[in-house]
Amino acid sequence: MGPLMQGVLTILIGVFGCVGYFYFSNLVLDRLIFPARNDDAGRNINRANAVRPWLFLAPALFALCLYLVYPVVGSFWRSMYDRSGDVFVGMQNYKNLSVDPEFRSAVFNNFLWVLIVPAMATFLGLVIAQLTDKLKWGGIAKSLIFMPMAISFVGASLIWKFVYSNDPNIGMLNAIRIFFGADSPIDPLQVPFWNNVFLMVILIWIQTGFAMVILSAALRGIPEETIEAAILDGANPFQIFFKIQVPQIMGTILVVWTTITILVLKVFDIVYTMTGGNFGTQILPSYMMEYMFRDDGRATAVALVIMVLVLPVMIWNIAQARKEMR
Amino acid sequence: MAELKLTDVAKAYGPVKVLSDINLEIERGELIVFVGPSGCGKSTLLRMIAGLEKISGGELQIDGQVVNNVPPAQRGIAMVFQSYALYPHMTVRENMSFALKISGKSKDEISQAVNRAAKILQLEPYLDRLPKALSGGQRQRVAIGRSIVRDPKVYLFDEPLSNLDAALRVATRIEIAQLKEQMPDSTMIYVTHDQVEAMTLASRIVVLAGGGIAQVGTPLELYERPENTFVAQFIGSPQMNLLAGKVVGTGAQTRIALPEGQGTILSNVPTRDSDMGAEVEVGIRPEDMIQTGGPDYAYSGVVEIKEALGEVTLLYFKKQQPEHDPVIAKLPGIHTGVRGRTLKMTADPAKVHLFRNGQSLLYRT
Ligand SMILES: Nc1ncnc2c1ncn2[C@@H]1O[C@H](COP(=O)(O)OP(=O)(O)O)[C@@H](O)[C@H]1O
Ligand SMILES: [Mg+2]
């Protein structure tokens, strides 16, 4: 059987399996378990209605447990074993992390990433959304700015490797430096501290398009009359933007901000491909990748640390998004 | 001197002409109502006065100054939008203070102005609420308050009542009339498509139609002496009956023969000898129709539908030509047993309007 047939068969089984499950489980519930007959008819209908939601939710809950809850519990369990997974070491992996200077530097760098990348991407996205909204060629500008979203992180890193290349004939950064009279090229990725910023620029470059698209839609949702009223009230364009428009889309801004924050805590590709975490650029996801397959106990411990960091942002993000939808 | 003067004002969106040849003078303290069917350019004209739309042609003066290119905030106008346009993230107090804060007024001045406006509009209990916690009528009052604190020369209202329910609309209309009385020196321009609002509020009404002004006048002038059939039919409800007729006697009074019903009737509109035999349109308002047994009558027809409202009875006559509107009579009191009967209707010669090619014969030069 060819892979195509296999795929088609899987789809068919999946789709009809779902329909069949809902249809027959419902039938069993209504006809066999709580039949609406005889003296108990009324009570049975009520009982069937109480059970039905759980019956229909069961497959989703099962999948959720299988693919979300089990891995979390499993990871936690694994993080208490040594690198080969044979010896129970309790909290030893976490203790090791807390004294590892590389881990500490990863936490510090990640903190910088969380501080800078979402703020910059959101700010630039907002400004670009506003500036391109009224322009004739704004649509073209927007598509260009959105395009990096379609590139994988590794692909983006490769592009920026050229920008940061220490050959001034290739690297734009060095070309500019030489143009302004610097005598020798440098390797931007080895400049302490600033190399972190150079790496962040890549993610900002990717995420600005996302922020721009969402915020542009939000800006369009603002009633035109409130802006006209502000014009009549004598507000200048800056006042209109910061005092009338931005406050009205604050909810969306926060959702975009936190969504990028969560992303920042997950992206390992950029650091992994650009510097491999060397030269003081390590962050948590790439630190985790470094230990994966070599010391799964420690890697899972890092994964759980990341999860604990992401969780509050996530909860807040969802709450905010819900408020927006109302 | 006129507070507001429009000279040959025109508006076009590219090749689409929306308004042209608007000439209008508005005196200080007037409440002018722009009225007209939906899409006739009322909002556009108001927004040009506000400065939210560019003026494509002609000149706009406010207080003797040409303001075509003066930014909206410096024209001394304030506008109340149909959708209220309150700033949703600001409290009522902040909404009303915004313009003053922008213009750099002191805290004391601002709170004084806001409190005064809040008192006039009975908004004091709501000053710290957000707009979403207010009812439609209260939001409208906040929008008005936002204008009042700026103490503008001219107030602009764009259909301010159309988002309110019927009962609230009447109450708010009366409030606006009272507000105007408290501020006799402020000039107001009020846009509506509702003729009752126009008739009850206006010191003068500007009827807009077909991209221009159809007539300007006091409410009663428009009702008693409409310049053209559009105004004649737009003002008054049910609309004025228009019947085809032919001039058969001229002079200080005019006698017209009406082929539909074979009657003749007198009108106080004077005509010249040269009008003899001219085709005219005879306009009679439903409420001016009188049942008659005499020799002079304007219309004779079968009553097809009767609507008894108690205080008045509306009679709809059977159409004699399918493309015509039915002739309607509005008789005071209760009338029983008229359905299916043939009635002859006439009117006081003073209430019979004459139009030729859509223009009233009263205003001929
Ligand atoms: N931005 C625009 N571009 C083209 N036509 C417009 C524009 N705005 C309004 N119009 C047209 O101008 C006419 C008058 O509109 P408006 O002033 O809103 O009418 P209303 O009397 O109902 O307030 C309408 O026919 C409308 O289609
Ligand atoms: Mg309008």
XYZ file of C-alpha atoms in Angstrom, chain B residues 32-361:
330
model
C -30.819 76.186 11.714
C -31.957 72.722 10.742
C -30.673 71.006 7.618
C -33.284 68.525 6.559
C -33.539 66.280 3.537
C -33.754 62.681 2.465
C -30.986 60.234 3.334
C -27.889 60.649 1.162
C -28.663 64.196 0.010
C -25.455 65.593 1.524
C -26.549 66.972 4.901
C -23.683 65.365 6.791
C -21.254 66.354 4.066
C -22.280 70.003 4.344
C -22.013 69.903 8.130
C -18.612 68.236 7.980
C -17.385 70.883 5.560
C -18.439 73.554 8.043
C -16.644 71.596 10.782
C -13.520 71.256 8.665
C -13.578 67.467 8.548
C -14.143 67.527 4.776
C -12.302 69.737 2.335
C -14.425 72.336 0.585
C -14.173 71.663 -3.170
C -15.428 75.063 -4.267
C -16.777 78.340 -2.938
C -16.128 80.086 0.331
C -17.036 79.520 3.948
C -16.937 82.407 6.407
C -17.302 82.138 10.157
C -17.603 85.423 12.037
C -16.437 87.377 8.994
C -13.328 85.283 8.450
C -12.758 82.952 5.524
C -12.039 79.584 7.106
C -11.761 77.291 4.077
C -8.233 76.390 5.098
C -8.415 76.944 8.839
C -7.962 73.703 10.834
C -11.145 72.435 12.528
C -10.039 73.188 16.073
C -9.502 76.867 15.276
C -12.890 77.489 13.677
C -14.687 77.964 16.963
C -17.091 75.116 16.304
C -18.048 72.007 18.253
C -19.761 68.956 16.874
C -22.040 66.293 18.324
C -21.903 63.077 16.331
C -24.730 60.660 15.654
C -22.756 57.838 17.279
C -21.823 60.140 20.213
C -18.105 59.477 19.502
C -17.239 59.516 23.193
C -13.700 58.423 24.058
C -14.447 54.965 25.475
C -11.384 54.813 27.722
C -12.073 58.106 29.477
C -14.574 58.884 32.212
C -17.332 61.394 31.586
C -15.250 64.057 33.312
C -12.172 63.247 31.222
C -14.243 63.222 28.050
C -15.508 66.699 28.787
C -12.086 67.979 29.907
C -10.091 66.670 26.947
C -10.389 69.694 24.666
C -9.597 72.113 27.487
C -6.586 70.084 28.607
C -5.252 70.067 25.053
C -5.596 73.823 24.836
C -3.612 74.171 28.071
C -6.294 75.577 30.377
C -5.609 75.549 34.119
C -7.035 72.828 36.362
C -9.402 75.252 38.071
C -10.764 76.593 34.810
C -11.311 73.072 33.509
C -13.123 71.791 36.558
C -15.248 74.932 36.651
C -16.291 74.568 33.024
C -16.955 70.837 33.403
C -19.003 71.281 36.563
C -21.065 74.012 34.970
C -21.827 71.908 31.913
C -22.536 68.853 34.070
C -25.023 70.880 36.046
C -26.848 72.170 32.970
C -27.079 68.650 31.561
C -27.752 66.885 34.879
C -24.652 64.771 34.492
C -23.218 65.390 37.954
C -23.864 61.874 39.321
C -22.106 60.248 36.356
C -18.914 62.271 36.103
C -16.660 59.398 37.155
C -18.293 56.719 35.025
C -17.035 55.349 31.751
C -19.283 55.900 28.712
C -20.130 52.200 28.513
C -21.852 52.469 31.898
C -24.281 55.107 30.605
C -27.585 54.844 28.766
C -27.978 56.166 25.216
C -29.601 59.393 26.357
C -26.903 60.013 28.962
C -24.165 59.404 26.398
C -25.804 61.928 24.118
C -25.818 64.446 26.958
C -22.112 63.822 27.588
C -21.451 64.435 23.894
C -23.346 67.719 24.163
C -21.486 68.552 27.370
C -18.198 68.001 25.602
C -19.241 70.750 23.184
C -20.565 73.132 25.806
C -17.342 73.259 27.850
C -15.505 74.610 24.838
C -17.929 77.517 24.547
C -17.901 77.469 20.736
C -19.415 80.051 18.411
C -21.290 77.415 16.460
C -22.660 74.061 17.580
C -23.062 71.348 14.967
C -25.368 68.377 15.543
C -25.410 65.470 13.102
C -28.626 63.502 13.616
C -28.052 63.461 17.363
C -31.301 61.691 18.185
C -31.407 58.940 15.609
C -29.752 56.353 17.866
C -32.321 56.854 20.626
C -35.650 55.084 21.007
C -38.836 56.949 20.206
C -39.781 58.090 23.730
C -36.251 59.216 24.553
C -36.043 61.011 21.231
C -38.953 63.271 22.114
C -37.564 63.944 25.606
C -34.083 64.736 24.292
C -35.523 66.932 21.555
C -37.233 69.022 24.203
C -34.005 69.125 26.230
C -32.126 70.440 23.222
C -34.782 73.105 22.694
C -34.454 74.136 26.356
C -30.679 74.126 26.102
C -30.912 76.467 23.141
C -33.108 78.796 25.182
C -30.491 78.890 27.957
C -27.837 79.876 25.434
C -29.566 82.497 23.269
C -26.299 83.731 21.761
C -24.979 80.426 20.487
C -25.632 79.456 16.931
C -26.662 75.887 16.264
C -26.826 73.855 13.096
C -28.803 70.700 13.427
C -28.969 67.941 10.819
C -31.855 65.539 10.639
C -33.886 63.563 8.141
C -36.908 63.773 10.415
C -39.275 66.589 9.471
C -40.946 66.644 12.886
C -37.592 67.346 14.547
C -36.969 70.034 11.962
C -40.374 71.688 12.399
C -40.250 71.674 16.202
C -36.661 72.826 16.745
C -35.754 75.156 13.933
C -35.816 78.895 13.791
C -35.176 78.354 10.093
C -35.102 75.181 8.042
C -32.822 74.499 5.094
C -34.287 71.792 2.890
C -31.581 70.014 0.921
C -32.384 67.943 -2.146
C -30.650 66.870 -5.310
C -27.295 68.376 -4.357
C -28.601 71.837 -3.596
C -30.871 73.901 -1.394
C -34.566 73.420 -2.226
C -35.810 76.154 0.106
C -34.801 78.108 3.183
C -37.397 79.478 5.551
C -39.133 79.305 8.892
C -41.038 76.083 9.558
C -44.399 77.719 8.845
C -43.162 79.412 5.678
C -42.157 76.012 4.355
C -45.502 74.578 5.340
C -47.674 77.382 4.021
C -45.721 78.552 1.009
C -43.471 75.798 -0.329
C -41.369 76.945 -3.253
C -41.504 73.661 -5.098
C -43.221 70.319 -5.118
C -40.274 68.657 -3.359
C -40.575 70.875 -0.290
C -44.364 70.736 -0.524
C -44.327 66.972 -0.277
C -41.351 66.669 2.118
C -42.899 68.850 4.819
C -46.166 67.607 6.277
C -47.478 64.129 6.881
C -49.200 62.515 5.070
C -47.625 64.279 2.137
C -49.407 66.929 0.061
C -51.712 65.653 -2.711
C -50.655 66.761 -6.171
C -53.330 66.729 -8.853
C -52.987 67.575 -12.532
C -54.966 70.650 -13.544
C -55.473 73.268 -16.208
C -55.859 77.021 -15.685
C -59.307 78.117 -16.873
C -59.604 81.495 -15.158
C -56.840 84.003 -14.344
C -56.476 87.083 -12.167
C -56.083 87.713 -8.438
C -57.701 84.315 -7.971
C -57.159 81.438 -10.311
C -59.709 78.873 -11.406
C -58.400 75.460 -12.288
C -60.159 72.566 -13.955
C -59.138 69.124 -12.776
C -59.649 66.367 -15.328
C -59.482 63.648 -12.658
C -62.971 64.036 -11.217
C -64.130 66.701 -13.677
C -64.390 69.467 -11.072
C -63.071 73.010 -10.912
C -61.657 74.863 -7.927
C -60.455 78.348 -6.972
C -56.979 79.182 -5.687
C -55.756 82.410 -4.104
C -52.518 82.163 -6.079
C -52.682 84.967 -8.665
C -52.028 84.236 -12.334
C -51.478 86.309 -15.486
C -53.559 86.335 -18.627
C -50.805 84.470 -20.425
C -51.284 81.521 -18.061
C -54.694 80.745 -19.559
C -54.833 77.066 -20.464
C -51.510 76.226 -18.805
C -50.960 72.773 -17.343
C -50.334 73.050 -13.586
C -50.100 70.871 -10.549
C -52.621 71.602 -7.839
C -51.337 70.942 -4.344
C -53.738 70.372 -1.475
C -52.632 69.053 1.927
C -54.707 66.117 3.219
C -55.645 68.131 6.317
C -57.002 70.963 4.095
C -59.419 68.669 2.244
C -63.078 69.335 2.967
C -66.001 67.178 1.929
C -68.458 69.137 -0.210
C -71.727 68.842 -2.031
C -71.245 72.149 -3.837
C -70.333 72.860 -7.471
C -66.624 73.604 -6.762
C -64.567 70.589 -5.952
C -61.038 69.433 -6.595
C -61.456 65.740 -6.545
C -64.152 63.141 -6.644
C -63.355 59.522 -5.895
C -64.201 56.295 -4.108
C -62.870 55.830 -0.567
C -60.840 52.631 -0.649
C -59.196 52.544 2.789
C -60.136 54.296 6.000
C -57.810 54.718 8.960
C -59.642 55.928 12.044
C -57.201 57.405 14.573
C -59.893 58.903 16.790
C -58.825 62.516 16.630
C -58.624 62.339 12.833
C -59.742 59.979 10.098
C -57.537 59.288 7.091
C -59.282 58.482 3.820
C -57.336 56.872 0.966
C -59.104 57.246 -2.353
C -58.965 54.607 -5.038
C -56.239 55.403 -7.566
C -57.553 56.445 -10.942
C -54.176 55.977 -12.580
C -52.035 53.125 -11.245
C -48.795 55.177 -11.296
C -50.218 57.997 -9.154
C -50.007 58.167 -5.373
C -53.472 57.748 -3.859
C -55.234 60.968 -2.903
C -55.447 61.250 0.869
C -57.816 63.290 3.000
C -57.366 63.860 6.720
C -60.694 64.765 8.260
C -61.027 65.865 11.882
C -63.059 63.626 14.159
C -64.683 60.276 13.495
C -66.429 59.395 10.257
C -68.347 56.168 9.894
C -69.695 54.483 6.838
C -67.581 56.329 4.277
C -65.772 53.300 2.873
C -66.817 52.510 -0.667
C -68.701 55.755 -1.040
C -67.914 58.375 -3.664
C -66.951 61.663 -2.057
C -66.330 65.097 -3.536
C -63.472 66.968 -1.899
C -62.640 70.665 -2.007
C -60.421 73.126 -0.113
C -60.281 76.743 0.999
C -58.811 78.784 -1.931
C -56.123 80.057 0.467
C -54.929 76.482 0.949
C -54.702 75.551 -2.713
C -51.080 75.599 -3.999
C -50.196 75.852 -7.663
C -47.008 74.504 -9.222
C -45.749 74.559 -12.750
C -42.796 72.340 -13.717
C -42.353 71.629 -10.038
C -41.960 75.319 -9.074
C -44.573 77.264 -7.124
C -46.406 79.994 -9.064
